[in-house]
Short mmCIF file of C-alpha atoms in Angstrom, two decimals:
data_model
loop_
_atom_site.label_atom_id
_atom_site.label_comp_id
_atom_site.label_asym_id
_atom_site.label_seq_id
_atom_site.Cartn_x
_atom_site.Cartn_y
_atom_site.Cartn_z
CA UNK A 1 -11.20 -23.02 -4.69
CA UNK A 2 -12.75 -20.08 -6.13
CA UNK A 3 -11.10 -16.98 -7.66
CA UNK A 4 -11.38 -13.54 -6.93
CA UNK A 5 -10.80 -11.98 -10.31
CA UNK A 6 -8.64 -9.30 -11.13
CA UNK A 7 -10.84 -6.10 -11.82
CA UNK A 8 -7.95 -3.87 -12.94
CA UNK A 9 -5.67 -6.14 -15.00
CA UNK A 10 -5.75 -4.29 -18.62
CA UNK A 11 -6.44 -1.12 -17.60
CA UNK A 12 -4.51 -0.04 -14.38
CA UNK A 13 -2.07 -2.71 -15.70
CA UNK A 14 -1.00 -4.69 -18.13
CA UNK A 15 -3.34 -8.07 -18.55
CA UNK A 16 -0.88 -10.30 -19.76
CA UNK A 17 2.17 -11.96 -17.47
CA UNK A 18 4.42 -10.71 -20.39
CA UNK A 19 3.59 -7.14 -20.52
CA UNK A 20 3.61 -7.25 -16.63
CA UNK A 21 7.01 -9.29 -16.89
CA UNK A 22 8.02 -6.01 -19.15
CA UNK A 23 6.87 -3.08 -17.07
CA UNK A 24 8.29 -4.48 -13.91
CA UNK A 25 11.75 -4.85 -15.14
CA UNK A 26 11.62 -1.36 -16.84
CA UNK A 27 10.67 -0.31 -12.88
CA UNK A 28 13.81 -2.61 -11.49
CA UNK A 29 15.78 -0.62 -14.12
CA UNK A 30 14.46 2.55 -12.96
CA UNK A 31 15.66 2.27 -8.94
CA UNK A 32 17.84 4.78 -7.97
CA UNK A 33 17.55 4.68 -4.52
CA UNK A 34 18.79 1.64 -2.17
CA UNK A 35 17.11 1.61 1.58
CA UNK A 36 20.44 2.69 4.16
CA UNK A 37 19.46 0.39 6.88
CA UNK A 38 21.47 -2.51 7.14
CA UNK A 39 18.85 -4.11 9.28
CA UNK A 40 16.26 -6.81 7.57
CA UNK A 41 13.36 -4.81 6.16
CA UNK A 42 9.65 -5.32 7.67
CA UNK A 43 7.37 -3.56 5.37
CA UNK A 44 6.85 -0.44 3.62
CA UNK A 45 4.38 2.72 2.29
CA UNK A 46 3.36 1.78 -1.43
CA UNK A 47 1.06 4.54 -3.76
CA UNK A 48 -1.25 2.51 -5.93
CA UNK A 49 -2.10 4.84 -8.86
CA UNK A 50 -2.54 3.47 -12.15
CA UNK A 51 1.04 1.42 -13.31
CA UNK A 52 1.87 4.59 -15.76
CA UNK A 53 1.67 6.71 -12.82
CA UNK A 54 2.90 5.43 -9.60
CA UNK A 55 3.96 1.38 -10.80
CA UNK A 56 8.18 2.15 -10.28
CA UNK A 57 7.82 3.65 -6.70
CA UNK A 58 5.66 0.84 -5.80
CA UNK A 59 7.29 -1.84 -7.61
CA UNK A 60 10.64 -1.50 -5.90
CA UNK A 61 9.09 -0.76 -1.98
CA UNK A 62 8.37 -4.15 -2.83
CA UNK A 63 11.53 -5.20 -4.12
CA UNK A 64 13.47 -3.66 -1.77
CA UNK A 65 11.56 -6.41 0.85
CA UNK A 66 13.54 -9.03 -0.53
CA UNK A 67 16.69 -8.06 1.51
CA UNK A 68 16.68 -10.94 4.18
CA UNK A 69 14.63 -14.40 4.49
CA UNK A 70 12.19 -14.57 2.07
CA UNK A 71 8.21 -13.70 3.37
CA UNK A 72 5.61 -16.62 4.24
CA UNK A 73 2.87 -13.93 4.03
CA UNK A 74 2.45 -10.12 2.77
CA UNK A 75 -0.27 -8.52 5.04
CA UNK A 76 -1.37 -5.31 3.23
CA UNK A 77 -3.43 -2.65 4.36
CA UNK A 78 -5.95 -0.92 1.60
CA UNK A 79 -8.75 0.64 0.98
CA UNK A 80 -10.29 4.33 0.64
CA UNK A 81 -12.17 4.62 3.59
CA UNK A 82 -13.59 7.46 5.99
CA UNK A 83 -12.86 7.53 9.94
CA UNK A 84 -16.07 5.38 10.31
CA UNK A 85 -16.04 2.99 8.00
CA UNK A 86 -15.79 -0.73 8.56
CA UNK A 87 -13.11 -2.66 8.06
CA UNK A 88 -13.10 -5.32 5.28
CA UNK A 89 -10.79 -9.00 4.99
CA UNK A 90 -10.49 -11.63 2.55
CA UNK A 91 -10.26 -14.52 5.36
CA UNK A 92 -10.23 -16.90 2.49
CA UNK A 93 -9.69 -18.17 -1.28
CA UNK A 94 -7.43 -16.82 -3.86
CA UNK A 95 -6.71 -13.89 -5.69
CA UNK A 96 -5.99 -13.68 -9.78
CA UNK A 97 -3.22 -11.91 -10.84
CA UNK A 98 -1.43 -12.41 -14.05
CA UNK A 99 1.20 -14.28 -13.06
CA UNK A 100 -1.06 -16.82 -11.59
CA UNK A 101 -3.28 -17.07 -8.32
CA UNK A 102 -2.48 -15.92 -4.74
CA UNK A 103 -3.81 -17.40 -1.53
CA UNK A 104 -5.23 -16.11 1.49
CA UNK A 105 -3.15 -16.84 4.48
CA UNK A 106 -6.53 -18.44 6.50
CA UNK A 107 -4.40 -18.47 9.98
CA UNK A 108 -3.81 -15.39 10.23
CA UNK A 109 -6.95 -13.84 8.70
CA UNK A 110 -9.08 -15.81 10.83
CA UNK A 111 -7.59 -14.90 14.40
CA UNK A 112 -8.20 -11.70 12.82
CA UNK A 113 -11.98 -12.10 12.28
CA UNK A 114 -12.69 -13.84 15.69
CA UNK A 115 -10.15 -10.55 17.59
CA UNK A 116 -11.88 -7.71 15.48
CA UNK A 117 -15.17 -6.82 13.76
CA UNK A 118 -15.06 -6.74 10.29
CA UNK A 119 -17.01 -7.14 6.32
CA UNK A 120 -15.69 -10.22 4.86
CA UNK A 121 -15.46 -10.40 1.55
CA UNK A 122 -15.17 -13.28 -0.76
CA UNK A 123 -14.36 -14.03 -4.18
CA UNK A 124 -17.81 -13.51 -5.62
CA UNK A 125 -18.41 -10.41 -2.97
CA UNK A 126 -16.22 -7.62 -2.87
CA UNK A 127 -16.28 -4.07 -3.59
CA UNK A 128 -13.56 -3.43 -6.41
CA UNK A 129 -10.25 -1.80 -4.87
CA UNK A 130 -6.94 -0.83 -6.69
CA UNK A 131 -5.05 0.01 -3.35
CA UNK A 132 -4.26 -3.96 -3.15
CA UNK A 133 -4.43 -5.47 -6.45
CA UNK A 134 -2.34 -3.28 -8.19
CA UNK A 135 0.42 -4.49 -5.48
CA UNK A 136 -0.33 -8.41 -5.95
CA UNK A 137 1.69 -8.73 -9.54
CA UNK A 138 4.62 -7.22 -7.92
CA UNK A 139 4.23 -9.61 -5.07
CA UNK A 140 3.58 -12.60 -7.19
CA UNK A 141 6.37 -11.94 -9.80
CA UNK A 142 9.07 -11.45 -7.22
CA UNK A 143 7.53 -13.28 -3.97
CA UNK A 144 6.61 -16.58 -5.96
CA UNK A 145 3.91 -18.86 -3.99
CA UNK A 146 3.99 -16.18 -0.76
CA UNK A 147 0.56 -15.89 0.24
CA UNK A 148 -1.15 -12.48 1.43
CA UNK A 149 -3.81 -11.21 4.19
CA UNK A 150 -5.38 -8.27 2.31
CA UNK A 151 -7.28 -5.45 4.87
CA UNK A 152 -9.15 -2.57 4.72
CA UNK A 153 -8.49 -0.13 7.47
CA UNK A 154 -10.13 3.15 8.01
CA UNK A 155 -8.42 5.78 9.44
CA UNK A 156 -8.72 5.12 13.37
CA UNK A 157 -6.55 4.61 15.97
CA UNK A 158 -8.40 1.29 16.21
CA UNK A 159 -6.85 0.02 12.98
CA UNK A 160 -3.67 0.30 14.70
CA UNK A 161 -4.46 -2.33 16.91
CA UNK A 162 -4.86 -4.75 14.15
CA UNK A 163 -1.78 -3.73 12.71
CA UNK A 164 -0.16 -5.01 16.02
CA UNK A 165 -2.18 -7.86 16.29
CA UNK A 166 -1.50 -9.45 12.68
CA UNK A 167 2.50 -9.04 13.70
CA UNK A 168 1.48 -10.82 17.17
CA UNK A 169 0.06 -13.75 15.52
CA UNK A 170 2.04 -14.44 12.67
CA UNK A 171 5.17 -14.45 15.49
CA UNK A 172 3.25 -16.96 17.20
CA UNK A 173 2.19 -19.20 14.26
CA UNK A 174 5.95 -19.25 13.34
CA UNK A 175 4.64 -17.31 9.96
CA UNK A 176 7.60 -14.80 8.48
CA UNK A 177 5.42 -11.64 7.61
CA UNK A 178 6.33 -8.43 5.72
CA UNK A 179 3.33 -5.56 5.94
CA UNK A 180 2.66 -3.20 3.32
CA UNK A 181 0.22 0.38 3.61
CA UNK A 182 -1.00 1.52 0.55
CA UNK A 183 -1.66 4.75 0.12
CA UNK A 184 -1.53 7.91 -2.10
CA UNK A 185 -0.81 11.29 -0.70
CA UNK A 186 -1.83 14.78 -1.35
CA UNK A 187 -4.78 15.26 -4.29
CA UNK A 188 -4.50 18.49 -5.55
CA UNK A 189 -6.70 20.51 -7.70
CA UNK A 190 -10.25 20.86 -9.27
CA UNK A 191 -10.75 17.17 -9.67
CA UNK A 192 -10.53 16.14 -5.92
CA UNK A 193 -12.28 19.66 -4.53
CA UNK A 194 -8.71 20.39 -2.93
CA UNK A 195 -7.10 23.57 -4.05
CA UNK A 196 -5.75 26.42 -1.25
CA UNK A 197 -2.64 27.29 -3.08
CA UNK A 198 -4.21 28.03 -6.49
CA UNK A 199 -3.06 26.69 -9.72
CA UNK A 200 0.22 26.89 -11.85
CA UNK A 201 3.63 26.29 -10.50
CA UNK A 202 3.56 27.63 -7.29
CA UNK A 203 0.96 24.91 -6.20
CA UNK A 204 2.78 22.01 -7.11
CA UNK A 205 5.63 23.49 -5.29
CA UNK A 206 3.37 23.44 -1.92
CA UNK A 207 2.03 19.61 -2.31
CA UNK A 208 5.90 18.82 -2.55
CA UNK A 209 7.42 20.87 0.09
CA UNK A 210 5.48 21.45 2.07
CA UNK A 211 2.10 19.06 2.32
CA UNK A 212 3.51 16.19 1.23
CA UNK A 213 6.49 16.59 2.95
CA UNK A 214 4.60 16.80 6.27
CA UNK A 215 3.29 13.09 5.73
CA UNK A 216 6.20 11.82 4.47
CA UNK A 217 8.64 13.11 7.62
CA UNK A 218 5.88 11.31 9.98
CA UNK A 219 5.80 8.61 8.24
CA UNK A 220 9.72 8.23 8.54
CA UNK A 221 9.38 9.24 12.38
CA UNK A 222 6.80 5.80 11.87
CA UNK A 223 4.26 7.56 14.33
CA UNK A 224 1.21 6.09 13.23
CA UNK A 225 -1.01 8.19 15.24
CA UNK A 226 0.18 11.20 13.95
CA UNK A 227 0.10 10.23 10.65
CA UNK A 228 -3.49 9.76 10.94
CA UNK A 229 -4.08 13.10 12.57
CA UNK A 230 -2.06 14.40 10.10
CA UNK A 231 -3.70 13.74 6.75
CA UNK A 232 -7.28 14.20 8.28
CA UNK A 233 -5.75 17.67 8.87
CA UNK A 234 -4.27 18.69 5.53
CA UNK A 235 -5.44 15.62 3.36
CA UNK A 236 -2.04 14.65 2.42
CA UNK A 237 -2.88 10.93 2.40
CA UNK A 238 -5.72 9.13 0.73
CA UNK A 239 -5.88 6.16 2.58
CA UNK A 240 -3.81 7.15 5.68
CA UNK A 241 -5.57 4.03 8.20
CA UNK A 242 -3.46 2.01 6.10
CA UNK A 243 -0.09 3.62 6.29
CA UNK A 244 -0.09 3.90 9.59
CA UNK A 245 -1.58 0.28 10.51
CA UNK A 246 1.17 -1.16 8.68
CA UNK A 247 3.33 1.16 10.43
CA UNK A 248 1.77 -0.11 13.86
CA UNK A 249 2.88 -3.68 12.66
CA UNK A 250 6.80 -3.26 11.08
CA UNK A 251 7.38 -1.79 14.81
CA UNK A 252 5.87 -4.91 16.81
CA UNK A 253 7.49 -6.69 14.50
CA UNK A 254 10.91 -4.92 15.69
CA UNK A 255 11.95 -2.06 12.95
CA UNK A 256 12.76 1.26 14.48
CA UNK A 257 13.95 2.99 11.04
CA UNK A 258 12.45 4.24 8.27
CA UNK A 259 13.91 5.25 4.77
CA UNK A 260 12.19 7.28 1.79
CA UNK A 261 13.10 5.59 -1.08
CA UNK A 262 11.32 8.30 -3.90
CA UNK A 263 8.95 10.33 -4.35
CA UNK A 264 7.31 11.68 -7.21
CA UNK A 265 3.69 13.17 -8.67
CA UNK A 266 1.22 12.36 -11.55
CA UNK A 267 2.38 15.96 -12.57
CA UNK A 268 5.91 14.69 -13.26
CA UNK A 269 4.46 12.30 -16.09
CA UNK A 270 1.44 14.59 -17.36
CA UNK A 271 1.34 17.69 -16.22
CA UNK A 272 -2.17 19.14 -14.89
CA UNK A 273 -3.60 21.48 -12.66
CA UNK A 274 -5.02 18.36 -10.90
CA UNK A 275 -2.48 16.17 -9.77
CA UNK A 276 -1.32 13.39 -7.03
CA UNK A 277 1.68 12.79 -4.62
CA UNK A 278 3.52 9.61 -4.79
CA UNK A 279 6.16 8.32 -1.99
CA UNK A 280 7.74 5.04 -1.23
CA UNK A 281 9.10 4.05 1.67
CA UNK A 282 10.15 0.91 3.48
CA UNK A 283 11.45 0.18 7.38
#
């Protein structure tokens, strides 16, 4: 079967299984936060910035799923794309990571294919994408031979509808599922063209309290609608389709509860004028 290689592995993060093996138990080490609901946990809101950046919030969303009956299949939702954009699905094959290869759950990608329009990509044909490989180490490492269904959503209340569907048919195939959104939040500053609160201080203050904090309280009411509406609004999520479609899912799939685990920004590890939000969150 062929392999879709890892683009990002050395550079994003670590290459090697034992520098990956090293970096994810500094992140386990760095938890501070346990999820309060005493219920089994469906999914969660990764950030997929480089490892440095973003690798601890995203590393224990993830960890966090283990509470319960371990997954058949991760389904996560990726991908920077516009309100009009396709959608893209690996319906097939295997992804590299360093800790060995990950399959494509075929069942449930392909009901997906026939149900919805989308670009399929392959192992030799694919557009390059950290939103979902930079989650697949911490899925291998601490999911073992789990397979995934990896989407790209745009941000449309269409997605939603996929996110709903993938729950529907994994129930029906007997498949235990966990969903994951990837997605960054607020970029702020020169770099991204984003900027209404100035520079210094004062702006980082805003993407915290206040646009950040908008996404992140929708996100906990899981109202995936709004959360699209949202960040087209005040562009306080990069790759909002994705949060929200996996929110659409964990509630077909039964949760009702959300908890923010952390939250952080790039500024926290090296300050700049430019600068990204981070949050993790699972329900």
């Amino acid at each position: 079967m062929k392999v879709r290689k890892a683009m990002l592995a050395g550079s994003w993060y670590p290459e090697s299984a034992s520098e990956c093996e090293k970096e994810i138990n500094n992140f386990l080490n760095d938890a501070t936060v346990s999820p309060s609901s005493k219920n089994k946990l469906t999914g969660g809101i990764v950030p997929h910035a480089g490892w440095y950046y973003s690798g601890s919030i995203a590393c224990n969303v993830i960890n966090y799923l283990k509470k319960g009956a371990d997954p058949d299949v991760f389904v996560i939702f990726g991908k920077h794309l516009g309100p009009e954009s396709p959608r893209y699905i690996m319906k097939e094959g295997i992804w590299e990571t360093p800790f060995g290869d990950i399959q494509i759950e075929k069942e449930i990608a392909g009901e997906l294919v026939e149900r919805f329009n989308f670009n399929v990509e392959t192992p030799e044909y694919f557009t390059e994408d950290n939103t979902i490989e930079l989650q697949l180490p911490f899925i291998k490492y601490l999911f073992g031979d789990v397979k995934i269904v990896p989407v790209g959503v745009p941000p449309a209340k269409k997605s939603l509808e996929i996110g709903r569907a993938a729950a529907e048919i994994s129930t029906r195939l007997g498949l235990n599922i966990k969903v994951i959104g990837s997605t960054d939040l607020t970029h702020y500053g020169l770099n991204y063209g984003f900027m209404p609160e100035g520079t210094g201080h004062s702006a980082v203050d805003w993407v915290r309290k206040v646009n950040d904090k908008k996404i992140i309280d929708i996100m906990l009411e899981m109202d995936p609608d709004r959360v699209i509406s949202e960040a087209l609004k005040h562009q306080n999520a990069c790759c909002s389709g994705a949060a929200a479609t996996a929110i659409a899912a964990a509630k077909q799939l039964g949760a009702d509860h959300a908890d923010a685990i952390v939250y952080a920004t790039s500024y926290d590890k090296r300050p700049s004028d430019s600068f990204v939000g981070y949050a993790g969150i699972v329900f």
